[in-house]
Amino acid sequence: ISQTVIDVTTMVEHAFRRAGISPAGQTPDAMISAQENLYFWLSQLANAGTNLWAVDKVILPSIIGLDSYSVGVGTIDIRKALFRTVTLAAQGGTPASSAGGMPSNCFDLTNMNACIQVTAGGNISYAFTSPVSITNVGVMTNGNQQYNLNFEYSIDNINWNVALATGSKSYVGGQLTYFDIPSASTAQYFRVRETSLGVLNLLQLTFNTICSEIEIARINSDIYYNLTNKTFQGNQILQYWLDRQIPSPIMRIWPVSNYAFNQIVVWRKRQIQDVGRNMTNTVEIPQRWIEAGINELAARLILELPKADIKRYQLLKSEAAAATAMAQSEERDNSPIQLAPNISCYTRG
């Protein structure tokens, strides 16, 4: 099931044939037009509603005094925003480093001094006084770094299991980057290990237990503009306005944080991934959308390429509309709908 790979080349070739374009007409310029029109169609899909496969969870660090947060290039809207508090589990235990440096610097909560290892592929670990359950981890690098990190746990400090493999990722220096552990790991020993050629240079390393998540209320621009003190600091972020700028929307929060180790969890609706110039790329759409994509692409090519068969345009538009309607009708999660009527304003004495 679903083992057939439909890449860009396959979609484009089918679109050419449906548009009546012979192999001789599939010139380099025509291929570029097809790629770009495929990109245009994917971009337009965001206007028709929420594409469930293009919803991401983003964990933002709570930065003292900061009132504006970028939610990432390609973000269209925020579906849900949560204020998360965590317990920093790394207290009272013993830090260690496999490749030099001062590992205690990673757990002093000051962000002033770093643990700088001397060889690549090292790890920084923490031995708790008793087993703990870790559901979230954070890392702050000393300067911008490129790492391929594994977060691992052990019961005996000998045999290690991977709790999370982050893959290759760029880290912004001086800023905490958080990751949720897919399945909570309970153990006495935890570590972060660099699996490529990077040399660990870390300011902070946190192993956390999630305490609570409380929804942050969304407000409009007028309410935000009318706030008398937009940089007022508080223990909990209560509300936000999404300022939809280019290239990234800005989440403007109130009040701003007065503590550096809480988190903001954002479920964002984003653009579908770019097609790119590599014809062997796969398009980031579910299988149920492929037919709609090919028909829509074929219709667009008729409008741009002189060797296309204009007589097929109306038929292809009709086929594309029908296939799109069928795909969109299944763009749902089948969850029950909860209605919570509030009539208190009519019954208050």
GROMACS .gro file of C-alpha atoms in nm:
model
  349
    1ILE     CA    1   0.000   0.000   0.000
    2SER     CA    2   0.128   0.346  -0.100
    3GLN     CA    3   0.468   0.214  -0.207
    4THR     CA    4   0.456   0.369  -0.556
    5VAL     CA    5   0.675   0.680  -0.569
    6ILE     CA    6   0.529   0.963  -0.776
    7ASP     CA    7   0.804   1.220  -0.819
    8VAL     CA    8   0.801   1.557  -0.996
    9THR     CA    9   0.906   1.402  -1.327
   10THR     CA   10   0.615   1.158  -1.322
   11MET     CA   11   0.357   1.428  -1.245
   12VAL     CA   12   0.497   1.663  -1.509
   13GLU     CA   13   0.506   1.397  -1.782
   14HIS     CA   14   0.144   1.298  -1.717
   15ALA     CA   15   0.045   1.666  -1.719
   16PHE     CA   16   0.219   1.716  -2.056
   17ARG     CA   17   0.035   1.423  -2.209
   18ARG     CA   18  -0.302   1.538  -2.076
   19ALA     CA   19  -0.234   1.885  -2.215
   20GLY     CA   20  -0.164   1.733  -2.558
   21ILE     CA   21   0.207   1.819  -2.557
   22SER     CA   22   0.421   1.569  -2.747
   23PRO     CA   23   0.767   1.462  -2.625
   24ALA     CA   24   0.919   1.705  -2.876
   25GLY     CA   25   0.741   1.989  -2.701
   26GLN     CA   26   0.884   1.899  -2.361
   27THR     CA   27   1.172   2.145  -2.390
   28PRO     CA   28   1.384   2.269  -2.097
   29ASP     CA   29   1.177   2.588  -2.091
   30ALA     CA   30   0.857   2.382  -2.079
   31MET     CA   31   0.995   2.177  -1.790
   32ILE     CA   32   1.076   2.494  -1.595
   33SER     CA   33   0.724   2.624  -1.661
   34ALA     CA   34   0.581   2.295  -1.533
   35GLN     CA   35   0.789   2.306  -1.215
   36GLU     CA   36   0.695   2.665  -1.143
   37ASN     CA   37   0.325   2.607  -1.209
   38LEU     CA   38   0.333   2.309  -0.978
   39TYR     CA   39   0.481   2.541  -0.714
   40PHE     CA   40   0.206   2.799  -0.785
   41TRP     CA   41  -0.063   2.536  -0.738
   42LEU     CA   42   0.084   2.412  -0.410
   43SER     CA   43   0.102   2.771  -0.285
   44GLN     CA   44  -0.263   2.829  -0.378
   45LEU     CA   45  -0.379   2.522  -0.185
   46ALA     CA   46  -0.322   2.713   0.139
   47ASN     CA   47  -0.605   2.952   0.050
   48ALA     CA   48  -0.864   2.675   0.029
   49GLY     CA   49  -0.841   2.573   0.395
   50THR     CA   50  -0.615   2.381   0.628
   51ASN     CA   51  -0.402   2.110   0.473
   52LEU     CA   52  -0.379   1.870   0.765
   53TRP     CA   53  -0.041   1.731   0.659
   54ALA     CA   54   0.104   2.084   0.665
   55VAL     CA   55   0.042   2.154   1.035
   56ASP     CA   56   0.357   2.166   1.251
   57LYS     CA   57   0.432   2.198   1.620
   58VAL     CA   58   0.691   2.465   1.695
   59ILE     CA   59   0.841   2.511   2.042
   60LEU     CA   60   0.963   2.864   2.106
   61PRO     CA   61   1.189   2.956   2.398
   62SER     CA   62   1.054   3.198   2.653
   63ILE     CA   63   1.295   3.494   2.644
   64ILE     CA   64   1.288   3.749   2.924
   65GLY     CA   65   1.159   4.086   2.804
   66LEU     CA   66   1.100   3.976   2.442
   67ASP     CA   67   0.756   4.072   2.307
   68SER     CA   68   0.786   3.947   1.945
   69TYR     CA   69   0.858   3.597   1.819
   70SER     CA   70   0.901   3.476   1.462
   71VAL     CA   71   0.696   3.161   1.402
   72GLY     CA   72   0.894   3.053   1.097
   73VAL     CA   73   0.914   3.125   0.725
   74GLY     CA   74   0.617   2.973   0.543
   75THR     CA   75   0.378   3.008   0.837
   76ILE     CA   76   0.028   3.099   0.723
   77ASP     CA   77  -0.161   3.104   1.051
   78ILE     CA   78  -0.156   2.979   1.410
   79ARG     CA   79  -0.415   2.717   1.495
   80LYS     CA   80  -0.333   2.696   1.865
   81ALA     CA   81  -0.081   2.857   2.100
   82LEU     CA   82   0.001   2.725   2.447
   83PHE     CA   83   0.203   2.858   2.740
   84ARG     CA   84   0.408   2.570   2.878
   85THR     CA   85   0.579   2.545   3.216
   86VAL     CA   86   0.844   2.283   3.280
   87THR     CA   87   1.044   2.148   3.570
   88LEU     CA   88   1.419   2.158   3.515
   89ALA     CA   89   1.512   1.809   3.625
   90ALA     CA   90   1.888   1.865   3.620
   91GLN     CA   91   1.934   1.970   3.983
   92GLY     CA   92   2.147   1.799   4.247
   93GLY     CA   93   2.305   1.544   4.013
   94THR     CA   94   2.648   1.502   3.853
   95PRO     CA   95   2.740   1.637   3.505
   96ALA     CA   96   3.014   1.481   3.293
   97SER     CA   97   3.185   1.539   2.958
   98SER     CA   98   3.348   1.276   2.737
   99ALA     CA   99   3.581   1.520   2.560
  100GLY     CA  100   3.694   1.790   2.798
  101GLY     CA  101   3.548   2.121   2.895
  102MET     CA  102   3.351   2.215   3.207
  103PRO     CA  103   3.019   2.021   3.191
  104SER     CA  104   2.885   2.197   3.501
  105ASN     CA  105   2.863   2.517   3.293
  106CYS     CA  106   2.579   2.359   3.094
  107PHE     CA  107   2.362   2.325   3.405
  108ASP     CA  108   2.427   2.649   3.597
  109LEU     CA  109   2.126   2.831   3.440
  110THR     CA  110   2.332   3.147   3.386
  111ASN     CA  111   2.408   3.127   3.011
  112MET     CA  112   2.742   3.289   3.090
  113ASN     CA  113   2.997   3.008   3.055
  114ALA     CA  114   3.017   2.724   2.804
  115CYS     CA  115   3.133   2.366   2.805
  116ILE     CA  116   3.374   2.356   2.510
  117GLN     CA  117   3.489   2.010   2.413
  118VAL     CA  118   3.818   1.948   2.235
  119THR     CA  119   3.731   1.662   1.998
  120ALA     CA  120   3.441   1.583   1.766
  121GLY     CA  121   3.172   1.327   1.839
  122GLY     CA  122   3.165   1.383   2.215
  123ASN     CA  123   2.881   1.378   2.465
  124ILE     CA  124   2.771   1.570   2.774
  125SER     CA  125   2.580   1.367   3.031
  126TYR     CA  126   2.396   1.413   3.360
  127ALA     CA  127   2.361   1.154   3.635
  128PHE     CA  128   2.054   1.213   3.848
  129THR     CA  129   2.036   1.102   4.208
  130SER     CA  130   1.740   0.879   4.119
  131PRO     CA  131   1.545   0.787   3.803
  132VAL     CA  132   1.342   1.070   3.647
  133SER     CA  133   1.098   1.091   3.357
  134ILE     CA  134   1.213   1.330   3.085
  135THR     CA  135   0.962   1.455   2.827
  136ASN     CA  136   1.143   1.760   2.690
  137VAL     CA  137   1.503   1.865   2.629
  138GLY     CA  138   1.670   2.194   2.544
  139VAL     CA  139   2.011   2.297   2.415
  140MET     CA  140   2.176   2.638   2.385
  141THR     CA  141   2.491   2.663   2.175
  142ASN     CA  142   2.780   2.902   2.224
  143GLY     CA  143   2.764   3.082   1.890
  144ASN     CA  144   2.591   2.957   1.579
  145GLN     CA  145   2.655   2.585   1.530
  146GLN     CA  146   2.561   2.297   1.300
  147TYR     CA  147   2.505   1.972   1.490
  148ASN     CA  148   2.353   1.628   1.444
  149LEU     CA  149   2.246   1.548   1.799
  150ASN     CA  150   2.112   1.238   1.969
  151PHE     CA  151   1.950   1.264   2.310
  152GLU     CA  152   2.002   0.935   2.491
  153TYR     CA  153   1.922   0.770   2.825
  154SER     CA  154   2.065   0.482   3.026
  155ILE     CA  155   1.971   0.281   3.331
  156ASP     CA  156   2.326   0.168   3.415
  157ASN     CA  157   2.544   0.440   3.253
  158ILE     CA  158   2.684   0.172   3.021
  159ASN     CA  159   2.414   0.078   2.772
  160TRP     CA  160   2.253   0.378   2.603
  161ASN     CA  161   1.923   0.409   2.418
  162VAL     CA  162   1.826   0.686   2.175
  163ALA     CA  163   1.532   0.890   2.303
  164LEU     CA  164   1.543   1.140   2.015
  165ALA     CA  165   1.756   1.183   1.702
  166THR     CA  166   1.727   1.544   1.582
  167GLY     CA  167   1.910   1.506   1.250
  168SER     CA  168   2.137   1.775   1.112
  169LYS     CA  169   2.021   2.115   1.235
  170SER     CA  170   2.146   2.472   1.259
  171TYR     CA  171   2.144   2.627   1.608
  172VAL     CA  172   2.132   2.998   1.685
  173GLY     CA  173   2.388   3.092   1.944
  174GLY     CA  174   2.258   3.206   2.281
  175GLN     CA  175   1.904   3.081   2.217
  176LEU     CA  176   1.748   2.770   2.367
  177THR     CA  177   1.621   2.518   2.113
  178TYR     CA  178   1.368   2.273   2.258
  179PHE     CA  179   1.260   1.926   2.153
  180ASP     CA  180   0.981   1.707   2.285
  181ILE     CA  181   1.070   1.344   2.352
  182PRO     CA  182   0.820   1.131   2.152
  183SER     CA  183   0.792   0.875   2.432
  184ALA     CA  184   0.880   0.981   2.787
  185SER     CA  185   1.201   0.816   2.901
  186THR     CA  186   1.252   0.722   3.268
  187ALA     CA  187   1.612   0.664   3.369
  188GLN     CA  188   1.887   0.792   3.594
  189TYR     CA  189   2.136   0.889   3.322
  190PHE     CA  190   2.078   1.122   3.027
  191ARG     CA  191   2.312   1.272   2.771
  192VAL     CA  192   2.338   1.460   2.444
  193ARG     CA  193   2.578   1.319   2.186
  194GLU     CA  194   2.709   1.476   1.865
  195THR     CA  195   2.691   1.205   1.598
  196SER     CA  196   2.877   1.381   1.314
  197LEU     CA  197   3.199   1.583   1.301
  198GLY     CA  198   3.087   1.872   1.520
  199VAL     CA  199   3.263   1.966   1.843
  200LEU     CA  200   3.014   2.036   2.123
  201ASN     CA  201   3.023   2.395   2.247
  202LEU     CA  202   2.720   2.443   2.470
  203LEU     CA  203   2.603   2.714   2.708
  204GLN     CA  204   2.300   2.528   2.843
  205LEU     CA  205   2.160   2.177   2.842
  206THR     CA  206   1.823   2.111   3.003
  207PHE     CA  207   1.640   1.785   3.070
  208ASN     CA  208   1.281   1.874   3.154
  209THR     CA  209   0.949   1.739   3.271
  210ILE     CA  210   0.644   1.915   3.125
  211CYS     CA  211   0.425   2.050   3.404
  212SER     CA  212   0.133   2.221   3.234
  213GLU     CA  213   0.013   2.378   2.910
  214ILE     CA  214  -0.241   2.662   2.915
  215GLU     CA  215  -0.394   2.814   2.604
  216ILE     CA  216  -0.285   3.163   2.509
  217ALA     CA  217  -0.581   3.376   2.398
  218ARG     CA  218  -0.571   3.533   2.054
  219ILE     CA  219  -0.649   3.903   2.021
  220ASN     CA  220  -0.683   4.138   1.725
  221SER     CA  221  -0.457   4.425   1.625
  222ASP     CA  222  -0.677   4.694   1.783
  223ILE     CA  223  -0.662   4.533   2.126
  224TYR     CA  224  -0.284   4.493   2.096
  225TYR     CA  225  -0.234   4.852   1.981
  226ASN     CA  226  -0.436   4.976   2.279
  227LEU     CA  227  -0.221   4.798   2.539
  228THR     CA  228  -0.070   5.075   2.751
  229ASN     CA  229   0.248   4.882   2.834
  230LYS     CA  230   0.336   4.629   2.566
  231THR     CA  231   0.656   4.521   2.745
  232PHE     CA  232   0.498   4.457   3.085
  233GLN     CA  233   0.651   4.142   3.235
  234GLY     CA  234   0.450   3.865   3.399
  235ASN     CA  235   0.471   3.506   3.517
  236GLN     CA  236   0.241   3.380   3.240
  237ILE     CA  237   0.185   3.479   2.879
  238LEU     CA  238  -0.187   3.547   2.845
  239GLN     CA  239  -0.256   3.664   2.491
  240TYR     CA  240  -0.104   3.725   2.150
  241TRP     CA  241  -0.168   3.899   1.821
  242LEU     CA  242  -0.041   3.739   1.501
  243ASP     CA  243   0.115   4.011   1.289
  244ARG     CA  244   0.119   3.847   0.943
  245GLN     CA  245   0.435   3.990   0.792
  246ILE     CA  246   0.669   3.870   0.515
  247PRO     CA  247   0.870   3.647   0.519
  248SER     CA  248   0.754   3.527   0.861
  249PRO     CA  249   0.448   3.622   1.068
  250ILE     CA  250   0.534   3.772   1.406
  251MET     CA  251   0.368   3.651   1.725
  252ARG     CA  252   0.335   3.956   1.953
  253ILE     CA  253   0.270   3.841   2.309
  254TRP     CA  254   0.148   4.004   2.629
  255PRO     CA  255   0.262   4.013   2.897
  256VAL     CA  256   0.623   3.937   2.810
  257SER     CA  257   0.805   3.666   3.001
  258ASN     CA  258   1.002   3.726   3.319
  259TYR     CA  259   1.148   3.372   3.326
  260ALA     CA  260   1.387   3.218   3.074
  261PHE     CA  261   1.294   2.849   3.094
  262ASN     CA  262   0.925   2.837   3.010
  263GLN     CA  263   0.813   2.765   2.655
  264ILE     CA  264   0.559   2.871   2.394
  265VAL     CA  265   0.410   2.583   2.197
  266VAL     CA  266   0.263   2.682   1.861
  267TRP     CA  267   0.063   2.464   1.624
  268ARG     CA  268   0.108   2.642   1.294
  269LYS     CA  269  -0.053   2.608   0.954
  270ARG     CA  270   0.228   2.633   0.698
  271GLN     CA  271   0.290   2.636   0.326
  272ILE     CA  272   0.353   2.305   0.150
  273GLN     CA  273   0.721   2.236   0.089
  274ASP     CA  274   0.873   2.384  -0.227
  275VAL     CA  275   0.900   2.166  -0.536
  276GLY     CA  276   1.263   2.260  -0.599
  277ARG     CA  277   1.459   2.209  -0.921
  278ASN     CA  278   1.538   1.841  -0.865
  279MET     CA  279   1.297   1.646  -1.083
  280THR     CA  280   1.340   1.337  -0.864
  281ASN     CA  281   1.189   1.517  -0.563
  282THR     CA  282   0.852   1.397  -0.443
  283VAL     CA  283   0.575   1.652  -0.400
  284GLU     CA  284   0.462   1.700  -0.040
  285ILE     CA  285   0.098   1.604  -0.091
  286PRO     CA  286  -0.094   1.294   0.019
  287GLN     CA  287  -0.171   1.026  -0.235
  288ARG     CA  288  -0.534   1.137  -0.255
  289TRP     CA  289  -0.424   1.475  -0.400
  290ILE     CA  290  -0.211   1.344  -0.689
  291GLU     CA  291  -0.491   1.329  -0.947
  292ALA     CA  292  -0.600   1.684  -0.867
  293GLY     CA  293  -0.241   1.803  -0.898
  294ILE     CA  294  -0.183   1.646  -1.240
  295ASN     CA  295  -0.508   1.780  -1.386
  296GLU     CA  296  -0.452   2.126  -1.244
  297LEU     CA  297  -0.096   2.134  -1.375
  298ALA     CA  298  -0.208   2.021  -1.721
  299ALA     CA  299  -0.469   2.298  -1.739
  300ARG     CA  300  -0.213   2.560  -1.636
  301LEU     CA  301   0.035   2.440  -1.898
  302ILE     CA  302  -0.224   2.488  -2.173
  303LEU     CA  303  -0.239   2.857  -2.086
  304GLU     CA  304   0.140   2.898  -2.107
  305LEU     CA  305   0.279   2.661  -2.369
  306PRO     CA  306   0.207   2.724  -2.738
  307LYS     CA  307   0.226   2.354  -2.830
  308ALA     CA  308  -0.052   2.256  -2.589
  309ASP     CA  309  -0.401   2.166  -2.710
  310ILE     CA  310  -0.627   2.457  -2.614
  311LYS     CA  311  -0.935   2.246  -2.689
  312ARG     CA  312  -0.862   2.035  -2.383
  313TYR     CA  313  -0.859   2.329  -2.141
  314GLN     CA  314  -1.225   2.325  -2.031
  315LEU     CA  315  -1.223   1.948  -1.988
  316LEU     CA  316  -0.907   1.960  -1.778
  317LYS     CA  317  -1.040   2.245  -1.563
  318SER     CA  318  -1.355   2.044  -1.501
  319GLU     CA  319  -1.154   1.732  -1.415
  320ALA     CA  320  -0.924   1.933  -1.189
  321ALA     CA  321  -1.217   2.093  -1.006
  322ALA     CA  322  -1.385   1.757  -0.948
  323ALA     CA  323  -1.065   1.591  -0.825
  324THR     CA  324  -0.986   1.888  -0.598
  325ALA     CA  325  -1.336   1.882  -0.448
  326MET     CA  326  -1.305   1.511  -0.373
  327ALA     CA  327  -0.963   1.557  -0.210
  328GLN     CA  328  -1.077   1.855  -0.003
  329SER     CA  329  -1.384   1.669   0.120
  330GLU     CA  330  -1.150   1.418   0.284
  331GLU     CA  331  -0.930   1.689   0.438
  332ARG     CA  332  -1.072   1.626   0.786
  333ASP     CA  333  -0.973   1.437   1.097
  334ASN     CA  334  -1.317   1.283   1.168
  335SER     CA  335  -1.305   1.396   1.530
  336PRO     CA  336  -1.631   1.478   1.711
  337ILE     CA  337  -1.742   1.840   1.725
  338GLN     CA  338  -1.799   1.987   2.070
  339LEU     CA  339  -2.044   2.277   2.108
  340ALA     CA  340  -2.033   2.476   2.432
  341PRO     CA  341  -2.310   2.737   2.427
  342ASN     CA  342  -2.273   3.022   2.674
  343ILE     CA  343  -2.601   3.184   2.780
  344SER     CA  344  -2.471   3.341   3.100
  345CYS     CA  345  -2.517   3.692   2.959
  346TYR     CA  346  -2.894   3.626   2.935
  347THR     CA  347  -2.941   3.453   3.272
  348ARG     CA  348  -2.737   3.672   3.503
  349GLY     CA  349  -2.944   3.831   3.773
   0.00000   0.00000   0.00000
